[in-house]
mmCIF file of C-alpha atoms in Angstrom:
data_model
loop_
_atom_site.group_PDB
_atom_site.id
_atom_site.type_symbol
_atom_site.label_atom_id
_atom_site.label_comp_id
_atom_site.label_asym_id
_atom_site.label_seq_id
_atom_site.Cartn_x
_atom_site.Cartn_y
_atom_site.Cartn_z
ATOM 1 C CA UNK A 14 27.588 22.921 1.388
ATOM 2 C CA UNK A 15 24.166 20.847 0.225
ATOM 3 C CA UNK A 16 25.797 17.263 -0.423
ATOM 4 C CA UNK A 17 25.771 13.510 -0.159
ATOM 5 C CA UNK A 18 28.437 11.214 1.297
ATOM 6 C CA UNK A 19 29.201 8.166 1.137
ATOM 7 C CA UNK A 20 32.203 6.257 2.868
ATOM 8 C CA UNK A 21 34.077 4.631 2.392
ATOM 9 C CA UNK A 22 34.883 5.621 -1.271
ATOM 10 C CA UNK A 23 37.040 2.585 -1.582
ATOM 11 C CA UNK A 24 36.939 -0.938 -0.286
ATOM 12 C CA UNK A 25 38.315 -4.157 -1.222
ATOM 13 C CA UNK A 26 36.598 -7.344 0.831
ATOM 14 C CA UNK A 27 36.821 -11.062 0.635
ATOM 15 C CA UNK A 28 33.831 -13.131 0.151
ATOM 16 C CA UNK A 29 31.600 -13.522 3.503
ATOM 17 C CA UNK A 30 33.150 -10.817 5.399
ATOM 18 C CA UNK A 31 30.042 -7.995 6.477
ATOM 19 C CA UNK A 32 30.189 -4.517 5.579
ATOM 20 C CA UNK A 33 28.309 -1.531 5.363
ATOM 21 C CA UNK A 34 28.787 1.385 2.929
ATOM 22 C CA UNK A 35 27.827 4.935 4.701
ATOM 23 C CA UNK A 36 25.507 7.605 3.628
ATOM 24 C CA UNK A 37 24.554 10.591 4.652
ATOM 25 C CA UNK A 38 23.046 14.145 3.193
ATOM 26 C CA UNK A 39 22.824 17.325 4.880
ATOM 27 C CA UNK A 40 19.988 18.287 2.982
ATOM 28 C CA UNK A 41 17.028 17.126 5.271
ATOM 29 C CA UNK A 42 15.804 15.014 2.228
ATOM 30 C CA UNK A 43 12.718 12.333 2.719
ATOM 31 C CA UNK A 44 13.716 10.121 -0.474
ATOM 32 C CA UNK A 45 17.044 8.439 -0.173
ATOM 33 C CA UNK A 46 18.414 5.573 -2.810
ATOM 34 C CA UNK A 47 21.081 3.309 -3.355
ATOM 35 C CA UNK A 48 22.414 2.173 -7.023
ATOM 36 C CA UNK A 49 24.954 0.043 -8.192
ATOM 37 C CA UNK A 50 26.477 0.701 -11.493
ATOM 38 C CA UNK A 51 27.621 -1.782 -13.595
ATOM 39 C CA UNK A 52 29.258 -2.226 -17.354
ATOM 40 C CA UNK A 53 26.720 -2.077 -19.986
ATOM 41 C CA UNK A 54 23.775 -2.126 -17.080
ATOM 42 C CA UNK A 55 23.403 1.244 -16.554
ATOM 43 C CA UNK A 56 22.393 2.127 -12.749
ATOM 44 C CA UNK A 57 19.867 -0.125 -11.341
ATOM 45 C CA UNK A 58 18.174 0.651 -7.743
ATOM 46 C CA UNK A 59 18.550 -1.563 -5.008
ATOM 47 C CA UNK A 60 16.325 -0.040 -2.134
ATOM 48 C CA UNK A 61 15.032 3.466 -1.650
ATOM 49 C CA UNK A 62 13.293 4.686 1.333
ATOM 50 C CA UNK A 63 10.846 7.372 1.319
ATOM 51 C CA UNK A 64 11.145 8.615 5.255
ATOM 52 C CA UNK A 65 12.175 7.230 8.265
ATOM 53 C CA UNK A 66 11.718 3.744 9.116
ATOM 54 C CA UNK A 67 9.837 3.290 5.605
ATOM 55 C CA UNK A 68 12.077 1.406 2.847
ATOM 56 C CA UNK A 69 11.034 -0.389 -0.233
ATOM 57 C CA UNK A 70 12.829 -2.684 -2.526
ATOM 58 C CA UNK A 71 14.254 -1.206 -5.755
ATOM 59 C CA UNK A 72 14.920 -3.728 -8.969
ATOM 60 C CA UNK A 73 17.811 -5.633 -7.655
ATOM 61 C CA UNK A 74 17.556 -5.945 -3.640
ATOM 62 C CA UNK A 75 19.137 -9.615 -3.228
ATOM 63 C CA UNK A 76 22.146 -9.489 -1.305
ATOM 64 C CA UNK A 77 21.693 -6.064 0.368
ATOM 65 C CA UNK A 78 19.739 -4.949 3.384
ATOM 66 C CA UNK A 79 19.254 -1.121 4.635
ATOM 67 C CA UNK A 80 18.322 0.843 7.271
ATOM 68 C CA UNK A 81 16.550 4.455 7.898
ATOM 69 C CA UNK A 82 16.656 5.323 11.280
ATOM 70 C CA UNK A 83 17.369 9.117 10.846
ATOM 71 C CA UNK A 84 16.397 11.066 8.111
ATOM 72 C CA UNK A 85 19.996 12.133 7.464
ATOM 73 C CA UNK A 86 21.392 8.496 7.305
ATOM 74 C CA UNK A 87 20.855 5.311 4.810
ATOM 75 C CA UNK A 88 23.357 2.918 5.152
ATOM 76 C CA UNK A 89 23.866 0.280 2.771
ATOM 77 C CA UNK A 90 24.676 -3.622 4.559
ATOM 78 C CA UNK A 91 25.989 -6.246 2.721
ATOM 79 C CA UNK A 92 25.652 -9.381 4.830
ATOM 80 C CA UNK A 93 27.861 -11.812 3.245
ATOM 81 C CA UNK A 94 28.992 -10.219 0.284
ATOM 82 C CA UNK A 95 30.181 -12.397 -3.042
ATOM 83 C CA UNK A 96 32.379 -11.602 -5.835
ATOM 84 C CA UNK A 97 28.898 -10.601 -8.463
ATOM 85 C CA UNK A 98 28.531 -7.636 -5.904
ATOM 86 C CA UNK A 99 31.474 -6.215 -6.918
ATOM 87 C CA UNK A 100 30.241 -2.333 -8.500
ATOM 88 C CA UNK A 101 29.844 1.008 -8.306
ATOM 89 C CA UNK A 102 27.432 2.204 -5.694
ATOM 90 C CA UNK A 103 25.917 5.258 -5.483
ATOM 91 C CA UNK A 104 23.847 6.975 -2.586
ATOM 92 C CA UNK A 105 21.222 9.726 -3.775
ATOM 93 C CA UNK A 106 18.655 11.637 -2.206
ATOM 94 C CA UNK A 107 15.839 14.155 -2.942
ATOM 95 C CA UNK A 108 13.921 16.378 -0.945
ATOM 96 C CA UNK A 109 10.678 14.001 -1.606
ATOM 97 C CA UNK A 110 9.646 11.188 -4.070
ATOM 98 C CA UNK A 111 7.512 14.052 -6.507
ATOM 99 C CA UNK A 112 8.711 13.834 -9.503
ATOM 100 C CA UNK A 113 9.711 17.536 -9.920
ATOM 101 C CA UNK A 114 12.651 17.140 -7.228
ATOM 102 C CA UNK A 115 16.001 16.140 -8.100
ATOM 103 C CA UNK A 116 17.841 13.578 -6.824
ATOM 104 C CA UNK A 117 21.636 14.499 -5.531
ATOM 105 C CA UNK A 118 23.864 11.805 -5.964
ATOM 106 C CA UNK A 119 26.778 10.694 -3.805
ATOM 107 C CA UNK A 120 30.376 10.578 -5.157
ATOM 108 C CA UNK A 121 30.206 6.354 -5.241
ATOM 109 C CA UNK A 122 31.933 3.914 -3.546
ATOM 110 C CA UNK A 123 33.992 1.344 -5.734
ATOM 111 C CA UNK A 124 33.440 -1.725 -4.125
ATOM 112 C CA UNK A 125 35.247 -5.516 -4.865
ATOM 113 C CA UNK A 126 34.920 -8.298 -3.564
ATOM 114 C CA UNK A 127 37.383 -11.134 -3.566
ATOM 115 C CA UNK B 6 7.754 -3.826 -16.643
ATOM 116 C CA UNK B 7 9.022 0.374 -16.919
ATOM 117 C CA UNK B 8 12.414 0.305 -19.119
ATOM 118 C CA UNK B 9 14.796 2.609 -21.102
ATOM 119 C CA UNK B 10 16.479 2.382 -23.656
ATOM 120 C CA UNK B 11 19.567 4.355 -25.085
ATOM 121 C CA UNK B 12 20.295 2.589 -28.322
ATOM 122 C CA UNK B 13 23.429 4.425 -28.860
ATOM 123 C CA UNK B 14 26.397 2.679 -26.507
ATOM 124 C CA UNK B 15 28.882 4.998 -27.898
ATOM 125 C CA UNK B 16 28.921 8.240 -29.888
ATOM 126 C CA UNK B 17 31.905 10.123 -30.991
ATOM 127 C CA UNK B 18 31.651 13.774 -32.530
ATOM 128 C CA UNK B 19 33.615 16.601 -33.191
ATOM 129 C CA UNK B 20 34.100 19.935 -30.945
ATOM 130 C CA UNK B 21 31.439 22.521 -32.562
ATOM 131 C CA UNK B 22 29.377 19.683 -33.829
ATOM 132 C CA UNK B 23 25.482 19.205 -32.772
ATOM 133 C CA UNK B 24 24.618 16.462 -30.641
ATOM 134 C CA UNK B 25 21.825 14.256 -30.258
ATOM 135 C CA UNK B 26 21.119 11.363 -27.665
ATOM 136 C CA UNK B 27 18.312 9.120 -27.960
ATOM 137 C CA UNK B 28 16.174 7.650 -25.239
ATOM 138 C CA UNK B 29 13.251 5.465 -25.495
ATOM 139 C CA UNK B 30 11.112 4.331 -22.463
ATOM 140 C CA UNK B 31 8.507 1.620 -21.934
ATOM 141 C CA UNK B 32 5.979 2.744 -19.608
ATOM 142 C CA UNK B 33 1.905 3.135 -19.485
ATOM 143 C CA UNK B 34 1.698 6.696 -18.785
ATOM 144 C CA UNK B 35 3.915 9.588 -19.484
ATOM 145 C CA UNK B 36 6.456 9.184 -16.457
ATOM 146 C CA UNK B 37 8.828 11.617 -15.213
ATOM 147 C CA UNK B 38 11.679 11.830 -17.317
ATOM 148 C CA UNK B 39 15.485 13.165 -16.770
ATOM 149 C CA UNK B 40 19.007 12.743 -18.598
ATOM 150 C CA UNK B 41 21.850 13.020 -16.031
ATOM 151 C CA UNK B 42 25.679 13.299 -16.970
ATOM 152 C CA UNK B 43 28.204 11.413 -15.119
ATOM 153 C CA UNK B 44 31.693 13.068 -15.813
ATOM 154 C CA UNK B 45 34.788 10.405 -15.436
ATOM 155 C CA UNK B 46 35.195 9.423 -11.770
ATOM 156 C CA UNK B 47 32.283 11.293 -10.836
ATOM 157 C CA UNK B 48 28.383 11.323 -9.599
ATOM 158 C CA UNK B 49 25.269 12.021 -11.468
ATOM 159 C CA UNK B 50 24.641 15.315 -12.497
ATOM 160 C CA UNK B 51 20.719 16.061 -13.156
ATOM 161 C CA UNK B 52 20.630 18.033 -16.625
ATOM 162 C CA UNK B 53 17.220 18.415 -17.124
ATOM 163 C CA UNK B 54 13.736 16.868 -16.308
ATOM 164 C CA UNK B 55 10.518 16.672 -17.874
ATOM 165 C CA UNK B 56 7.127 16.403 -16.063
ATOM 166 C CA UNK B 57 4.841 17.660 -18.021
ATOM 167 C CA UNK B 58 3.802 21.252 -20.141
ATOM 168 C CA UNK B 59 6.187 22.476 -22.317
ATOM 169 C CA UNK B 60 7.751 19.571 -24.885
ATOM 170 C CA UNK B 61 11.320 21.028 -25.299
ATOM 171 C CA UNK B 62 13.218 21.389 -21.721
ATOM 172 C CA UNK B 63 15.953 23.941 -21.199
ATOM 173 C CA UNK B 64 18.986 22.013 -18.866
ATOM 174 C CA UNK B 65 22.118 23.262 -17.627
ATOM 175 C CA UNK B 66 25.218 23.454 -19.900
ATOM 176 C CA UNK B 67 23.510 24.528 -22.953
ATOM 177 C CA UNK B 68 21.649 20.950 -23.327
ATOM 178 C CA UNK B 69 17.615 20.041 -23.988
ATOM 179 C CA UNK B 70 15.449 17.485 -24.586
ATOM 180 C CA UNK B 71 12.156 16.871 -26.594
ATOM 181 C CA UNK B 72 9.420 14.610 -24.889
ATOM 182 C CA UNK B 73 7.305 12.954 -27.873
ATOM 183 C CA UNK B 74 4.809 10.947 -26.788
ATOM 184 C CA UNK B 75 3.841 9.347 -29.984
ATOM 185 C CA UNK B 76 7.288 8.207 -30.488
ATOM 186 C CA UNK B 77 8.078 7.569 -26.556
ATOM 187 C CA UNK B 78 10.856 9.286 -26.471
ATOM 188 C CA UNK B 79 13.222 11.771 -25.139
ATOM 189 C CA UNK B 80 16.124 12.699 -26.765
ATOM 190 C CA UNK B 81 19.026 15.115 -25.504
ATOM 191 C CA UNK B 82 20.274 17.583 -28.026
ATOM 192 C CA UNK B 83 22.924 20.384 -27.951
ATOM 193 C CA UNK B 84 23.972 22.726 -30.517
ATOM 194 C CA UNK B 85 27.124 23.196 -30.366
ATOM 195 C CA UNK B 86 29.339 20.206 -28.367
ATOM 196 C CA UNK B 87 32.694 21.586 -25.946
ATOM 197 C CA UNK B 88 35.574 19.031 -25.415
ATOM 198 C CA UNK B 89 34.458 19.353 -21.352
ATOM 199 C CA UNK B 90 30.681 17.783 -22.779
ATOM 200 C CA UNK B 91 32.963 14.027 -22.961
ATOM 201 C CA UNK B 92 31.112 12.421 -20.248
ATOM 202 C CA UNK B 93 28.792 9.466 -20.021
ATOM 203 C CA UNK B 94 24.829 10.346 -20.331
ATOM 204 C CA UNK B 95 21.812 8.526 -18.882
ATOM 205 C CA UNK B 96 18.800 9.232 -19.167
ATOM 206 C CA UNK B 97 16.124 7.679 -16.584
ATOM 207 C CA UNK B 98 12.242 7.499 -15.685
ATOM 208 C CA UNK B 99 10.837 7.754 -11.819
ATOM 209 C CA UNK B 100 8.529 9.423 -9.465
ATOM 210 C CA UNK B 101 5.252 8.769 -8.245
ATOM 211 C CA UNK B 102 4.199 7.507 -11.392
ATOM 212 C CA UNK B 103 6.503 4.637 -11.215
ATOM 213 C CA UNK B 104 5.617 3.489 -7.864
ATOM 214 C CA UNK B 105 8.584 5.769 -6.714
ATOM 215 C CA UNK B 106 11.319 3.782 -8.296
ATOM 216 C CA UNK B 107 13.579 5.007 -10.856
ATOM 217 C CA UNK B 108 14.799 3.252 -13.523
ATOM 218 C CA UNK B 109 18.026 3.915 -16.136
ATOM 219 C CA UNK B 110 19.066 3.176 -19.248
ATOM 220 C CA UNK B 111 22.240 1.709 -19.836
ATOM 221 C CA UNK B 112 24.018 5.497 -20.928
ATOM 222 C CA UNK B 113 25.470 6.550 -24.348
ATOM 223 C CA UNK B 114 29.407 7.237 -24.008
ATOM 224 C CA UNK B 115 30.020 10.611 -25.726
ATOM 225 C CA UNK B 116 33.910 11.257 -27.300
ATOM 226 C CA UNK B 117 34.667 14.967 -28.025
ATOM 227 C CA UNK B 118 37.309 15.198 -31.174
ATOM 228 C CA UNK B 119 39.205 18.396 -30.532
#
């Protein structure tokens, strides 16, 4: 089955303490995203990479770093994470960055931070 | 800066009712354009897109949108509304003509009166 996942779907951290939230796709997509969703914000991108070893910053990068060293893998890192990262964060991926492919998105991992 | 905007936070309406969700984007050229649905606990689900072509776009589930260029704007309609339509709706701009980023608006919340 063509999906994304992300692990873990759950997590509950205290302030400082590193972590990194899992994603992978089966689907041998290029394009690969995280978001964060957030109350009355909508989904706003953090990074995005468009192939291996090539990632770009998305709106709100601060806080986050990211990795693409296999096509099928895009892990999301926070380094010392704080309470205002507490969200919703979703994985997606698409089979390039053209406009007329559609972006699967993971199930979301709820993450807080304490 | 790109940006969209769905005016509408929350929208209730009653089973067998027509629906219509508004979306308004900011952008210099006529970007890609997509509504996804996001079902309680759940991912995105891509409904539709718009690249170019044909104003009115068929999606899944019954649902379409209108591009209008003078009015910058893409709106989601359906005829008819089902209870299983409650969901939250975004609608988003991306691609290569956004320096592959995408951006979304902050979603409408629909409520389905049985």
């Amino acid at each position: 089955e063509a999906q994304v996942t992300q692990n873990p779907r759950y997590l509950i951290t205290v302030t400082g303490k590193k972590l990194t939230v899992t994603c992978s796709q089966n689907m041998n997509h290029e394009y690969m995203s995280w978001y964060r969703q957030d109350p009355g914000l909508g989904l706003r991108q953090i990074y995005y990479s468009m192939n291996v070893e090539v990632t770009d910053k998305g709106d709100v990068p601060e806080g986050y770093k990211v990795s693409r060293k296999e096509k099928r893998n895009f892990p999301l890192i926070l380094e010392s994470p704080s309470p205002n990262q507490t969200s919703l964060y979703f994985c997606a991926s698409s089979l390039s960055m053209q406009g007329t492919e559609t972006q699967y998105f993971g199930p979301g991992t709820r993450l807080l931070v304490l | 800066a790109q940006s969209v905007t769905q005016p509408d936070i929350h929208i209730t309406v009653s089973e067998g009712a027509s629906l219509e969700l508004r979306c308004n984007y900011s952008y210099g050229a006529t970007p890609y354009l997509f509504w996804y649905v996001q079902s309680p606990g759940q991912g995105l689900q891509l409904l539709l897109k718009y690249f170019s072509g044909d104003t009115l776009v068929q999606g899944i589930k019954g649902f379409e949108a209108e591009f209008k260029r003078s009015q910058s704007s893409f709106n989601l309609r359906k005829p008819s509304v089902h209870w299983s339509d409650a969901a939250e709706y975004f609608c988003a701009v991306g691609g290569t003509n956004t320096g592959n980023q995408f951006y979304f608006g902050t979603g409408t919340s629909l409520t389905v009166i049985p």
